[in-house]
């Protein structure tokens, strides 16, 4: 299993940073070869489910996720969201925190534990580096785009 954490400080109010990170279909705009389908009615809440479908043709797989913690921030109160990954290929969880940072900025912390089926534990370091790169890039892009 691979564990990683990303931290970013951005010149956004907490609610705006939260919105940019938790509008699930937007993730498909920043993660290559991925489509997102929300399978429960909105708005997002505990119990919301969505599926990220990644890959090309027969090399695609579904990554179903469920929101198990949903605590949106206010202007000065941190927010926290936890996603459980429940797919046949991808398992684990992700946590997104948005909290007050220096100078009125938002401090974002993204933590993830990722298990990839069929990938031996000896390759966890490779999975971690790859996931940190892909998710780090996605988080950067999500926070930059309105």
PDB file of C-alpha atoms in Angstrom:
ATOM      1  CA  UNK A   1       0.000   0.000   0.000  1.00  0.00           C
ATOM      2  CA  UNK A   2       1.209   3.489  -0.844  1.00  0.00           C
ATOM      3  CA  UNK A   3       0.659   6.453   1.476  1.00  0.00           C
ATOM      4  CA  UNK A   4       1.295  10.043   0.541  1.00  0.00           C
ATOM      5  CA  UNK A   5       0.379  13.568   1.539  1.00  0.00           C
ATOM      6  CA  UNK A   6       0.289  16.825  -0.416  1.00  0.00           C
ATOM      7  CA  UNK A   7       0.091  20.338   1.016  1.00  0.00           C
ATOM      8  CA  UNK A   8      -0.645  23.570  -0.793  1.00  0.00           C
ATOM      9  CA  UNK A   9      -1.238  27.145   0.380  1.00  0.00           C
ATOM     10  CA  UNK A  10      -3.347  29.166  -2.040  1.00  0.00           C
ATOM     11  CA  UNK A  11      -4.687  32.744  -2.147  1.00  0.00           C
ATOM     12  CA  UNK A  12      -8.313  31.628  -1.941  1.00  0.00           C
ATOM     13  CA  UNK A  13     -10.985  31.794   0.755  1.00  0.00           C
ATOM     14  CA  UNK A  14     -11.652  28.407   2.384  1.00  0.00           C
ATOM     15  CA  UNK A  15     -15.081  27.892   0.752  1.00  0.00           C
ATOM     16  CA  UNK A  16     -13.672  28.555  -2.731  1.00  0.00           C
ATOM     17  CA  UNK A  17     -10.703  26.198  -2.300  1.00  0.00           C
ATOM     18  CA  UNK A  18     -13.159  23.565  -1.009  1.00  0.00           C
ATOM     19  CA  UNK A  19     -15.504  24.045  -3.961  1.00  0.00           C
ATOM     20  CA  UNK A  20     -12.684  23.701  -6.473  1.00  0.00           C
ATOM     21  CA  UNK A  21     -11.486  20.447  -4.900  1.00  0.00           C
ATOM     22  CA  UNK A  22     -14.849  18.792  -4.257  1.00  0.00           C
ATOM     23  CA  UNK A  23     -16.751  19.352  -7.501  1.00  0.00           C
ATOM     24  CA  UNK A  24     -16.091  15.778  -8.558  1.00  0.00           C
ATOM     25  CA  UNK A  25     -16.706  16.105 -12.332  1.00  0.00           C
ATOM     26  CA  UNK A  26     -13.994  18.806 -12.471  1.00  0.00           C
ATOM     27  CA  UNK A  27     -11.396  16.135 -11.624  1.00  0.00           C
ATOM     28  CA  UNK A  28     -11.900  14.665 -15.112  1.00  0.00           C
ATOM     29  CA  UNK A  29     -10.737  18.001 -16.551  1.00  0.00           C
ATOM     30  CA  UNK A  30      -7.325  17.681 -14.860  1.00  0.00           C
ATOM     31  CA  UNK A  31      -6.637  13.926 -14.705  1.00  0.00           C
ATOM     32  CA  UNK A  32      -5.715  12.506 -18.118  1.00  0.00           C
ATOM     33  CA  UNK A  33      -7.846   9.718 -19.600  1.00  0.00           C
ATOM     34  CA  UNK A  34     -10.415   9.957 -16.797  1.00  0.00           C
ATOM     35  CA  UNK A  35     -14.167  10.529 -16.766  1.00  0.00           C
ATOM     36  CA  UNK A  36     -16.257  11.089 -13.627  1.00  0.00           C
ATOM     37  CA  UNK A  37     -19.867  10.034 -13.143  1.00  0.00           C
ATOM     38  CA  UNK A  38     -21.685  11.013  -9.937  1.00  0.00           C
ATOM     39  CA  UNK A  39     -24.186   8.220  -9.199  1.00  0.00           C
ATOM     40  CA  UNK A  40     -26.196   9.819  -6.382  1.00  0.00           C
ATOM     41  CA  UNK A  41     -28.272  13.019  -6.398  1.00  0.00           C
ATOM     42  CA  UNK A  42     -26.535  16.232  -5.351  1.00  0.00           C
ATOM     43  CA  UNK A  43     -25.449  18.205  -3.586  1.00  0.00           C
ATOM     44  CA  UNK A  44     -22.501  16.251  -2.176  1.00  0.00           C
ATOM     45  CA  UNK A  45     -23.056  14.824   1.314  1.00  0.00           C
ATOM     46  CA  UNK A  46     -22.037  11.778   3.344  1.00  0.00           C
ATOM     47  CA  UNK A  47     -23.112   8.856   1.190  1.00  0.00           C
ATOM     48  CA  UNK A  48     -22.483  10.566  -2.157  1.00  0.00           C
ATOM     49  CA  UNK A  49     -21.027   8.070  -4.610  1.00  0.00           C
ATOM     50  CA  UNK A  50     -19.177   8.603  -7.867  1.00  0.00           C
ATOM     51  CA  UNK A  51     -17.079   6.587 -10.281  1.00  0.00           C
ATOM     52  CA  UNK A  52     -13.842   7.651 -11.940  1.00  0.00           C
ATOM     53  CA  UNK A  53     -13.313   5.660 -15.134  1.00  0.00           C
ATOM     54  CA  UNK A  54      -9.673   5.780 -16.224  1.00  0.00           C
ATOM     55  CA  UNK A  55      -7.818   4.376 -19.208  1.00  0.00           C
ATOM     56  CA  UNK A  56      -8.426   3.664 -22.865  1.00  0.00           C
ATOM     57  CA  UNK A  57     -10.808   1.076 -24.293  1.00  0.00           C
ATOM     58  CA  UNK A  58     -10.258  -2.409 -22.871  1.00  0.00           C
ATOM     59  CA  UNK A  59      -7.486  -1.080 -20.612  1.00  0.00           C
ATOM     60  CA  UNK A  60      -9.971   1.045 -18.647  1.00  0.00           C
ATOM     61  CA  UNK A  61     -11.110   0.435 -15.088  1.00  0.00           C
ATOM     62  CA  UNK A  62     -13.641   1.928 -12.689  1.00  0.00           C
ATOM     63  CA  UNK A  63     -12.614   3.535  -9.420  1.00  0.00           C
ATOM     64  CA  UNK A  64     -15.853   3.791  -7.386  1.00  0.00           C
ATOM     65  CA  UNK A  65     -15.724   6.102  -4.372  1.00  0.00           C
ATOM     66  CA  UNK A  66     -18.033   7.101  -1.552  1.00  0.00           C
ATOM     67  CA  UNK A  67     -17.953  10.232   0.597  1.00  0.00           C
ATOM     68  CA  UNK A  68     -17.854   9.008   4.211  1.00  0.00           C
ATOM     69  CA  UNK A  69     -17.075  12.341   5.904  1.00  0.00           C
ATOM     70  CA  UNK A  70     -18.450  15.669   4.645  1.00  0.00           C
ATOM     71  CA  UNK A  71     -17.714  18.744   6.755  1.00  0.00           C
ATOM     72  CA  UNK A  72     -17.571  21.853   4.514  1.00  0.00           C
ATOM     73  CA  UNK A  73     -15.600  24.842   5.813  1.00  0.00           C
ATOM     74  CA  UNK A  74     -16.874  28.301   6.614  1.00  0.00           C
ATOM     75  CA  UNK A  75     -14.735  31.408   6.230  1.00  0.00           C
ATOM     76  CA  UNK A  76     -12.595  30.518   9.249  1.00  0.00           C
ATOM     77  CA  UNK A  77     -13.568  26.928  10.149  1.00  0.00           C
ATOM     78  CA  UNK A  78     -11.668  24.039   8.517  1.00  0.00           C
ATOM     79  CA  UNK A  79     -13.396  21.605   6.186  1.00  0.00           C
ATOM     80  CA  UNK A  80     -12.773  17.876   5.848  1.00  0.00           C
ATOM     81  CA  UNK A  81     -13.875  15.266   3.342  1.00  0.00           C
ATOM     82  CA  UNK A  82     -13.017  11.569   3.327  1.00  0.00           C
ATOM     83  CA  UNK A  83     -13.477   9.326   0.315  1.00  0.00           C
ATOM     84  CA  UNK A  84     -13.407   5.536   0.489  1.00  0.00           C
ATOM     85  CA  UNK A  85     -12.136   3.873  -2.694  1.00  0.00           C
ATOM     86  CA  UNK A  86     -14.054   0.647  -3.229  1.00  0.00           C
ATOM     87  CA  UNK A  87     -13.025  -0.604  -6.642  1.00  0.00           C
ATOM     88  CA  UNK A  88     -11.744  -3.949  -7.831  1.00  0.00           C
ATOM     89  CA  UNK A  89      -8.484  -2.327  -8.966  1.00  0.00           C
ATOM     90  CA  UNK A  90      -8.071   0.694  -6.654  1.00  0.00           C
ATOM     91  CA  UNK A  91      -8.709   0.461  -2.907  1.00  0.00           C
ATOM     92  CA  UNK A  92      -7.985   2.747   0.012  1.00  0.00           C
ATOM     93  CA  UNK A  93      -9.046   6.243   0.981  1.00  0.00           C
ATOM     94  CA  UNK A  94      -8.373   9.925   0.378  1.00  0.00           C
ATOM     95  CA  UNK A  95      -8.852  12.838   2.780  1.00  0.00           C
ATOM     96  CA  UNK A  96      -9.090  16.462   1.767  1.00  0.00           C
ATOM     97  CA  UNK A  97      -8.686  19.173   4.402  1.00  0.00           C
ATOM     98  CA  UNK A  98      -9.030  22.889   3.784  1.00  0.00           C
ATOM     99  CA  UNK A  99      -8.062  25.084   6.728  1.00  0.00           C
ATOM    100  CA  UNK A 100      -6.975  28.665   7.391  1.00  0.00           C
ATOM    101  CA  UNK A 101      -3.431  29.423   6.309  1.00  0.00           C
ATOM    102  CA  UNK A 102      -1.146  32.432   6.683  1.00  0.00           C
ATOM    103  CA  UNK A 103      -2.327  35.806   5.455  1.00  0.00           C
ATOM    104  CA  UNK A 104      -5.936  34.797   4.857  1.00  0.00           C
ATOM    105  CA  UNK A 105      -4.934  32.061   2.455  1.00  0.00           C
ATOM    106  CA  UNK A 106      -6.330  28.519   2.389  1.00  0.00           C
ATOM    107  CA  UNK A 107      -4.098  25.638   3.435  1.00  0.00           C
ATOM    108  CA  UNK A 108      -4.988  22.409   1.597  1.00  0.00           C
ATOM    109  CA  UNK A 109      -3.875  18.978   2.811  1.00  0.00           C
ATOM    110  CA  UNK A 110      -4.605  15.914   0.661  1.00  0.00           C
ATOM    111  CA  UNK A 111      -3.759  12.538   2.233  1.00  0.00           C
ATOM    112  CA  UNK A 112      -4.192   9.233   0.496  1.00  0.00           C
ATOM    113  CA  UNK A 113      -3.703   5.535   1.106  1.00  0.00           C
ATOM    114  CA  UNK A 114      -3.748   3.616  -2.149  1.00  0.00           C
ATOM    115  CA  UNK A 115      -3.693  -0.099  -2.858  1.00  0.00           C
ATOM    116  CA  UNK A 116      -3.542  -1.210  -6.477  1.00  0.00           C
ATOM    117  CA  UNK A 117      -4.636  -4.773  -7.174  1.00  0.00           C
ATOM    118  CA  UNK A 118      -2.115  -6.929  -9.035  1.00  0.00           C
ATOM    119  CA  UNK A 119       0.758  -4.589  -8.103  1.00  0.00           C
ATOM    120  CA  UNK A 120       3.135  -6.283  -5.643  1.00  0.00           C
ATOM    121  CA  UNK A 121       4.056  -4.514  -2.416  1.00  0.00           C
ATOM    122  CA  UNK A 122       7.653  -4.277  -3.606  1.00  0.00           C
ATOM    123  CA  UNK A 123       6.438  -1.597  -6.027  1.00  0.00           C
ATOM    124  CA  UNK A 124       4.683   0.543  -3.393  1.00  0.00           C
ATOM    125  CA  UNK A 125       7.392   3.224  -3.646  1.00  0.00           C
ATOM    126  CA  UNK A 126       6.813   3.495  -7.418  1.00  0.00           C
ATOM    127  CA  UNK A 127       3.035   3.677  -6.894  1.00  0.00           C
ATOM    128  CA  UNK A 128       3.546   6.364  -4.232  1.00  0.00           C
ATOM    129  CA  UNK A 129       5.805   8.528  -6.420  1.00  0.00           C
ATOM    130  CA  UNK A 130       3.487   8.162  -9.421  1.00  0.00           C
ATOM    131  CA  UNK A 131       0.353   8.931  -7.376  1.00  0.00           C
ATOM    132  CA  UNK A 132       2.021  11.914  -5.692  1.00  0.00           C
ATOM    133  CA  UNK A 133       2.932  13.311  -9.123  1.00  0.00           C
ATOM    134  CA  UNK A 134      -0.492  12.705 -10.726  1.00  0.00           C
ATOM    135  CA  UNK A 135      -2.542  13.908  -7.741  1.00  0.00           C
ATOM    136  CA  UNK A 136      -0.188  16.817  -7.043  1.00  0.00           C
ATOM    137  CA  UNK A 137      -0.599  18.033 -10.592  1.00  0.00           C
ATOM    138  CA  UNK A 138      -4.386  17.555 -10.416  1.00  0.00           C
ATOM    139  CA  UNK A 139      -4.642  19.459  -7.112  1.00  0.00           C
ATOM    140  CA  UNK A 140      -2.561  22.317  -8.541  1.00  0.00           C
ATOM    141  CA  UNK A 141      -4.782  22.551 -11.611  1.00  0.00           C
ATOM    142  CA  UNK A 142      -8.033  22.302  -9.655  1.00  0.00           C
ATOM    143  CA  UNK A 143      -6.951  25.112  -7.331  1.00  0.00           C
ATOM    144  CA  UNK A 144      -5.932  27.348 -10.253  1.00  0.00           C
ATOM    145  CA  UNK A 145      -9.157  26.915 -12.237  1.00  0.00           C
ATOM    146  CA  UNK A 146     -12.292  28.769 -11.260  1.00  0.00           C
TER     147      UNK A 146
END
